[in-house]
Amino acid sequence: MTDSNTHSTAAAEPGETDVLGGDSGNTTEKDPSDWVTGDEPMTGAQRSYLDKLARDAGETLTADLTKAEASEQIDRLQDETDQTS
């Protein structure tokens, strides 16, 4: 086996035990401000969904949002309109 197959890439925090298969919370969600591509233009899917959410909320949004900004607006508008993806 190579090193990449035998060592974990995620280190445990000090005082925590590194385990597999346990409840580690939601590790798939990252704060949009931490996204590597967060400053890129929003995706087509984000644009389409934001358009729908904004219309449902009676709002207008600028069309030049970044991926991170679009994600934050989606979260906000979902909360305001009680919609989820």
CSV table of N, CA and C in Angstrom, one decimal:
chain,number,residue,atom,x,y,z
A,1,MET,N,0.8,-1.2,0.0
A,1,MET,CA,0.0,0.0,0.0
A,1,MET,C,0.9,1.2,0.0
A,2,THR,N,0.4,2.3,-0.6
A,2,THR,CA,1.1,3.5,-0.6
A,2,THR,C,0.8,4.3,0.7
A,3,ASP,N,1.6,5.3,0.9
A,3,ASP,CA,1.3,6.1,2.1
A,3,ASP,C,-0.1,6.8,2.1
A,4,SER,N,-0.6,7.1,0.9
A,4,SER,CA,-1.9,7.8,0.8
A,4,SER,C,-3.0,6.8,1.2
A,5,ASN,N,-2.7,5.5,1.1
A,5,ASN,CA,-3.7,4.6,1.5
A,5,ASN,C,-3.6,4.1,3.0
A,6,THR,N,-2.6,4.5,3.6
A,6,THR,CA,-2.4,4.0,5.0
A,6,THR,C,-2.5,5.1,6.1
A,7,HIS,N,-2.5,6.3,5.7
A,7,HIS,CA,-2.6,7.4,6.6
A,7,HIS,C,-3.8,8.3,6.4
A,8,SER,N,-4.4,8.7,7.5
A,8,SER,CA,-5.5,9.6,7.4
A,8,SER,C,-5.0,11.0,7.0
A,9,THR,N,-5.8,11.7,6.2
A,9,THR,CA,-5.5,13.0,5.8
A,9,THR,C,-6.0,14.1,6.7
A,10,ALA,N,-7.0,13.7,7.6
A,10,ALA,CA,-7.5,14.6,8.5
A,10,ALA,C,-7.0,14.3,9.9
A,11,ALA,N,-6.3,15.2,10.5
A,11,ALA,CA,-5.7,15.0,11.8
A,11,ALA,C,-6.8,15.4,12.8
A,12,ALA,N,-6.8,14.6,13.9
A,12,ALA,CA,-7.7,14.9,15.0
A,12,ALA,C,-7.2,16.2,15.8
A,13,GLU,N,-8.2,16.9,16.3
A,13,GLU,CA,-7.8,18.1,17.1
A,13,GLU,C,-7.2,17.6,18.4
A,14,PRO,N,-6.4,18.5,19.0
A,14,PRO,CA,-5.7,18.1,20.3
A,14,PRO,C,-6.8,17.6,21.3
A,15,GLY,N,-6.6,16.5,21.9
A,15,GLY,CA,-7.5,16.0,22.9
A,15,GLY,C,-8.6,15.1,22.3
A,16,GLU,N,-8.6,15.0,21.0
A,16,GLU,CA,-9.6,14.2,20.3
A,16,GLU,C,-8.9,12.9,19.8
A,17,THR,N,-9.7,11.9,19.7
A,17,THR,CA,-9.2,10.6,19.1
A,17,THR,C,-9.6,10.6,17.6
A,18,ASP,N,-8.7,10.2,16.8
A,18,ASP,CA,-9.0,10.1,15.3
A,18,ASP,C,-9.7,8.8,15.1
A,19,VAL,N,-11.0,8.7,14.7
A,19,VAL,CA,-11.7,7.5,14.5
A,19,VAL,C,-12.3,7.5,13.1
A,20,LEU,N,-12.6,6.3,12.6
A,20,LEU,CA,-13.4,6.2,11.4
A,20,LEU,C,-14.8,5.6,11.7
A,21,GLY,N,-15.8,6.0,11.0
A,21,GLY,CA,-17.1,5.4,11.2
A,21,GLY,C,-17.9,6.0,12.4
A,22,GLY,N,-17.3,6.9,13.1
A,22,GLY,CA,-18.0,7.5,14.2
A,22,GLY,C,-18.8,8.7,13.7
A,23,ASP,N,-19.6,9.3,14.6
A,23,ASP,CA,-20.4,10.5,14.3
A,23,ASP,C,-19.4,11.7,14.4
A,24,SER,N,-19.0,12.2,13.3
A,24,SER,CA,-18.1,13.3,13.3
A,24,SER,C,-18.8,14.6,12.9
A,25,GLY,N,-20.1,14.6,12.9
A,25,GLY,CA,-20.9,15.8,12.4
A,25,GLY,C,-20.8,15.9,10.9
A,26,ASN,N,-21.3,17.0,10.4
A,26,ASN,CA,-21.3,17.2,9.0
A,26,ASN,C,-20.0,17.8,8.5
A,27,THR,N,-19.2,16.9,7.9
A,27,THR,CA,-17.9,17.4,7.4
A,27,THR,C,-17.9,17.7,6.0
A,28,THR,N,-19.1,17.7,5.3
A,28,THR,CA,-19.2,18.0,3.9
A,28,THR,C,-19.5,19.5,3.7
A,29,GLU,N,-19.9,20.2,4.8
A,29,GLU,CA,-20.2,21.6,4.7
A,29,GLU,C,-19.1,22.5,5.1
A,30,LYS,N,-18.8,23.5,4.3
A,30,LYS,CA,-17.7,24.4,4.7
A,30,LYS,C,-18.3,25.8,4.6
A,31,ASP,N,-17.8,26.7,5.4
A,31,ASP,CA,-18.2,28.1,5.4
A,31,ASP,C,-17.8,28.6,4.0
A,32,PRO,N,-18.7,29.2,3.3
A,32,PRO,CA,-18.4,29.7,1.9
A,32,PRO,C,-17.2,30.6,1.9
A,33,SER,N,-16.9,31.3,3.0
A,33,SER,CA,-15.7,32.2,3.0
A,33,SER,C,-14.4,31.3,3.0
A,34,ASP,N,-14.5,30.0,3.3
A,34,ASP,CA,-13.3,29.1,3.3
A,34,ASP,C,-13.2,28.4,2.0
A,35,TRP,N,-14.1,28.6,1.0
A,35,TRP,CA,-14.0,27.9,-0.2
A,35,TRP,C,-12.8,28.3,-1.1
A,36,VAL,N,-12.1,27.4,-1.6
A,36,VAL,CA,-11.0,27.7,-2.5
A,36,VAL,C,-11.5,28.5,-3.8
A,37,THR,N,-12.7,28.1,-4.3
A,37,THR,CA,-13.2,28.7,-5.5
A,37,THR,C,-14.3,29.7,-5.2
A,38,GLY,N,-14.4,30.1,-3.9
A,38,GLY,CA,-15.5,31.0,-3.5
A,38,GLY,C,-15.6,32.3,-4.2
A,39,ASP,N,-14.4,32.8,-4.7
A,39,ASP,CA,-14.4,34.1,-5.4
A,39,ASP,C,-14.6,34.0,-6.9
A,40,GLU,N,-14.9,32.8,-7.4
A,40,GLU,CA,-15.2,32.6,-8.8
A,40,GLU,C,-16.7,33.0,-9.0
A,41,PRO,N,-17.1,33.3,-10.3
A,41,PRO,CA,-18.5,33.6,-10.5
A,41,PRO,C,-19.4,32.5,-10.1
A,42,MET,N,-20.6,32.8,-9.7
A,42,MET,CA,-21.6,31.8,-9.3
A,42,MET,C,-21.8,30.8,-10.5
A,43,THR,N,-22.2,29.6,-10.2
A,43,THR,CA,-22.5,28.6,-11.2
A,43,THR,C,-23.9,28.9,-11.8
A,44,GLY,N,-24.1,28.2,-13.0
A,44,GLY,CA,-25.4,28.3,-13.6
A,44,GLY,C,-26.5,27.8,-12.7
A,45,ALA,N,-26.3,26.7,-12.0
A,45,ALA,CA,-27.3,26.2,-11.1
A,45,ALA,C,-27.6,27.2,-10.0
A,46,GLN,N,-26.6,27.8,-9.4
A,46,GLN,CA,-26.8,28.8,-8.4
A,46,GLN,C,-27.6,30.0,-8.9
A,47,ARG,N,-27.3,30.4,-10.1
A,47,ARG,CA,-28.0,31.6,-10.7
A,47,ARG,C,-29.4,31.2,-10.9
A,48,SER,N,-29.7,30.1,-11.5
A,48,SER,CA,-31.1,29.7,-11.7
A,48,SER,C,-31.9,29.6,-10.4
A,49,TYR,N,-31.3,28.9,-9.4
A,49,TYR,CA,-32.0,28.7,-8.2
A,49,TYR,C,-32.2,30.1,-7.4
A,50,LEU,N,-31.2,30.9,-7.5
A,50,LEU,CA,-31.3,32.2,-6.9
A,50,LEU,C,-32.4,33.1,-7.5
A,51,ASP,N,-32.5,33.0,-8.9
A,51,ASP,CA,-33.5,33.7,-9.6
A,51,ASP,C,-34.9,33.3,-9.1
A,52,LYS,N,-35.1,32.0,-8.9
A,52,LYS,CA,-36.4,31.5,-8.4
A,52,LYS,C,-36.6,32.0,-7.0
A,53,LEU,N,-35.6,31.8,-6.1
A,53,LEU,CA,-35.8,32.2,-4.7
A,53,LEU,C,-36.1,33.7,-4.6
A,54,ALA,N,-35.3,34.5,-5.4
A,54,ALA,CA,-35.5,36.0,-5.3
A,54,ALA,C,-36.9,36.4,-5.8
A,55,ARG,N,-37.4,35.8,-6.9
A,55,ARG,CA,-38.7,36.1,-7.3
A,55,ARG,C,-39.7,35.7,-6.3
A,56,ASP,N,-39.6,34.5,-5.6
A,56,ASP,CA,-40.5,34.0,-4.6
A,56,ASP,C,-40.5,35.0,-3.4
A,57,ALA,N,-39.3,35.6,-3.1
A,57,ALA,CA,-39.2,36.5,-2.0
A,57,ALA,C,-39.5,37.9,-2.3
A,58,GLY,N,-39.8,38.2,-3.6
A,58,GLY,CA,-40.1,39.6,-4.1
A,58,GLY,C,-38.8,40.5,-4.0
A,59,GLU,N,-37.7,39.9,-4.2
A,59,GLU,CA,-36.4,40.6,-4.2
A,59,GLU,C,-35.7,40.6,-5.5
A,60,THR,N,-34.8,41.6,-5.7
A,60,THR,CA,-33.9,41.5,-6.8
A,60,THR,C,-32.5,41.5,-6.2
A,61,LEU,N,-31.6,40.8,-6.9
A,61,LEU,CA,-30.2,40.6,-6.5
A,61,LEU,C,-29.3,40.9,-7.7
A,62,THR,N,-28.1,41.4,-7.5
A,62,THR,CA,-27.2,41.6,-8.5
A,62,THR,C,-26.8,40.3,-9.1
A,63,ALA,N,-26.5,40.3,-10.4
A,63,ALA,CA,-26.2,39.0,-11.1
A,63,ALA,C,-24.7,38.7,-11.2
A,64,ASP,N,-23.9,39.5,-10.5
A,64,ASP,CA,-22.5,39.3,-10.6
A,64,ASP,C,-21.9,38.8,-9.3
A,65,LEU,N,-22.7,37.9,-8.6
A,65,LEU,CA,-22.3,37.3,-7.3
A,65,LEU,C,-21.2,36.3,-7.5
A,66,THR,N,-20.4,36.1,-6.5
A,66,THR,CA,-19.4,35.0,-6.5
A,66,THR,C,-20.1,33.7,-6.0
A,67,LYS,N,-19.4,32.6,-6.2
A,67,LYS,CA,-20.0,31.3,-5.7
A,67,LYS,C,-20.3,31.4,-4.2
A,68,ALA,N,-19.4,32.0,-3.4
A,68,ALA,CA,-19.6,32.1,-2.0
A,68,ALA,C,-20.8,33.1,-1.7
A,69,GLU,N,-20.8,34.2,-2.3
A,69,GLU,CA,-21.9,35.2,-2.1
A,69,GLU,C,-23.3,34.5,-2.5
A,70,ALA,N,-23.3,33.8,-3.6
A,70,ALA,CA,-24.5,33.2,-4.1
A,70,ALA,C,-25.0,32.2,-3.1
A,71,SER,N,-24.1,31.4,-2.5
A,71,SER,CA,-24.4,30.4,-1.5
A,71,SER,C,-25.0,31.0,-0.3
A,72,GLU,N,-24.4,32.1,0.2
A,72,GLU,CA,-24.9,32.8,1.3
A,72,GLU,C,-26.3,33.4,1.0
A,73,GLN,N,-26.5,33.9,-0.1
A,73,GLN,CA,-27.9,34.5,-0.5
A,73,GLN,C,-28.9,33.3,-0.6
A,74,ILE,N,-28.5,32.2,-1.1
A,74,ILE,CA,-29.4,31.0,-1.2
A,74,ILE,C,-29.8,30.6,0.2
A,75,ASP,N,-28.9,30.5,1.1
A,75,ASP,CA,-29.2,30.2,2.5
A,75,ASP,C,-30.2,31.2,3.1
A,76,ARG,N,-29.9,32.4,2.9
A,76,ARG,CA,-30.8,33.5,3.5
A,76,ARG,C,-32.2,33.4,2.9
A,77,LEU,N,-32.2,33.3,1.6
A,77,LEU,CA,-33.5,33.3,0.9
A,77,LEU,C,-34.3,32.0,1.2
A,78,GLN,N,-33.6,30.9,1.4
A,78,GLN,CA,-34.3,29.7,1.7
A,78,GLN,C,-35.0,29.9,3.1
A,79,ASP,N,-34.2,30.5,4.0
A,79,ASP,CA,-34.8,30.7,5.4
A,79,ASP,C,-36.0,31.7,5.3
A,80,GLU,N,-35.9,32.7,4.5
A,80,GLU,CA,-37.0,33.7,4.4
A,80,GLU,C,-38.2,33.1,3.7
A,81,THR,N,-38.0,32.3,2.8
A,81,THR,CA,-39.2,31.7,2.0
A,81,THR,C,-39.5,30.3,2.5
A,82,ASP,N,-38.9,29.8,3.5
A,82,ASP,CA,-39.1,28.4,4.0
A,82,ASP,C,-39.0,27.4,2.9
A,83,GLN,N,-38.0,27.6,2.0
A,83,GLN,CA,-37.7,26.6,1.0
A,83,GLN,C,-36.3,26.0,1.2
A,84,THR,N,-36.2,24.7,0.8
A,84,THR,CA,-34.9,24.1,0.8
A,84,THR,C,-34.7,23.5,-0.6
A,85,SER,N,-33.5,23.2,-0.9
A,85,SER,CA,-33.2,22.7,-2.3
A,85,SER,C,-33.7,21.3,-2.5
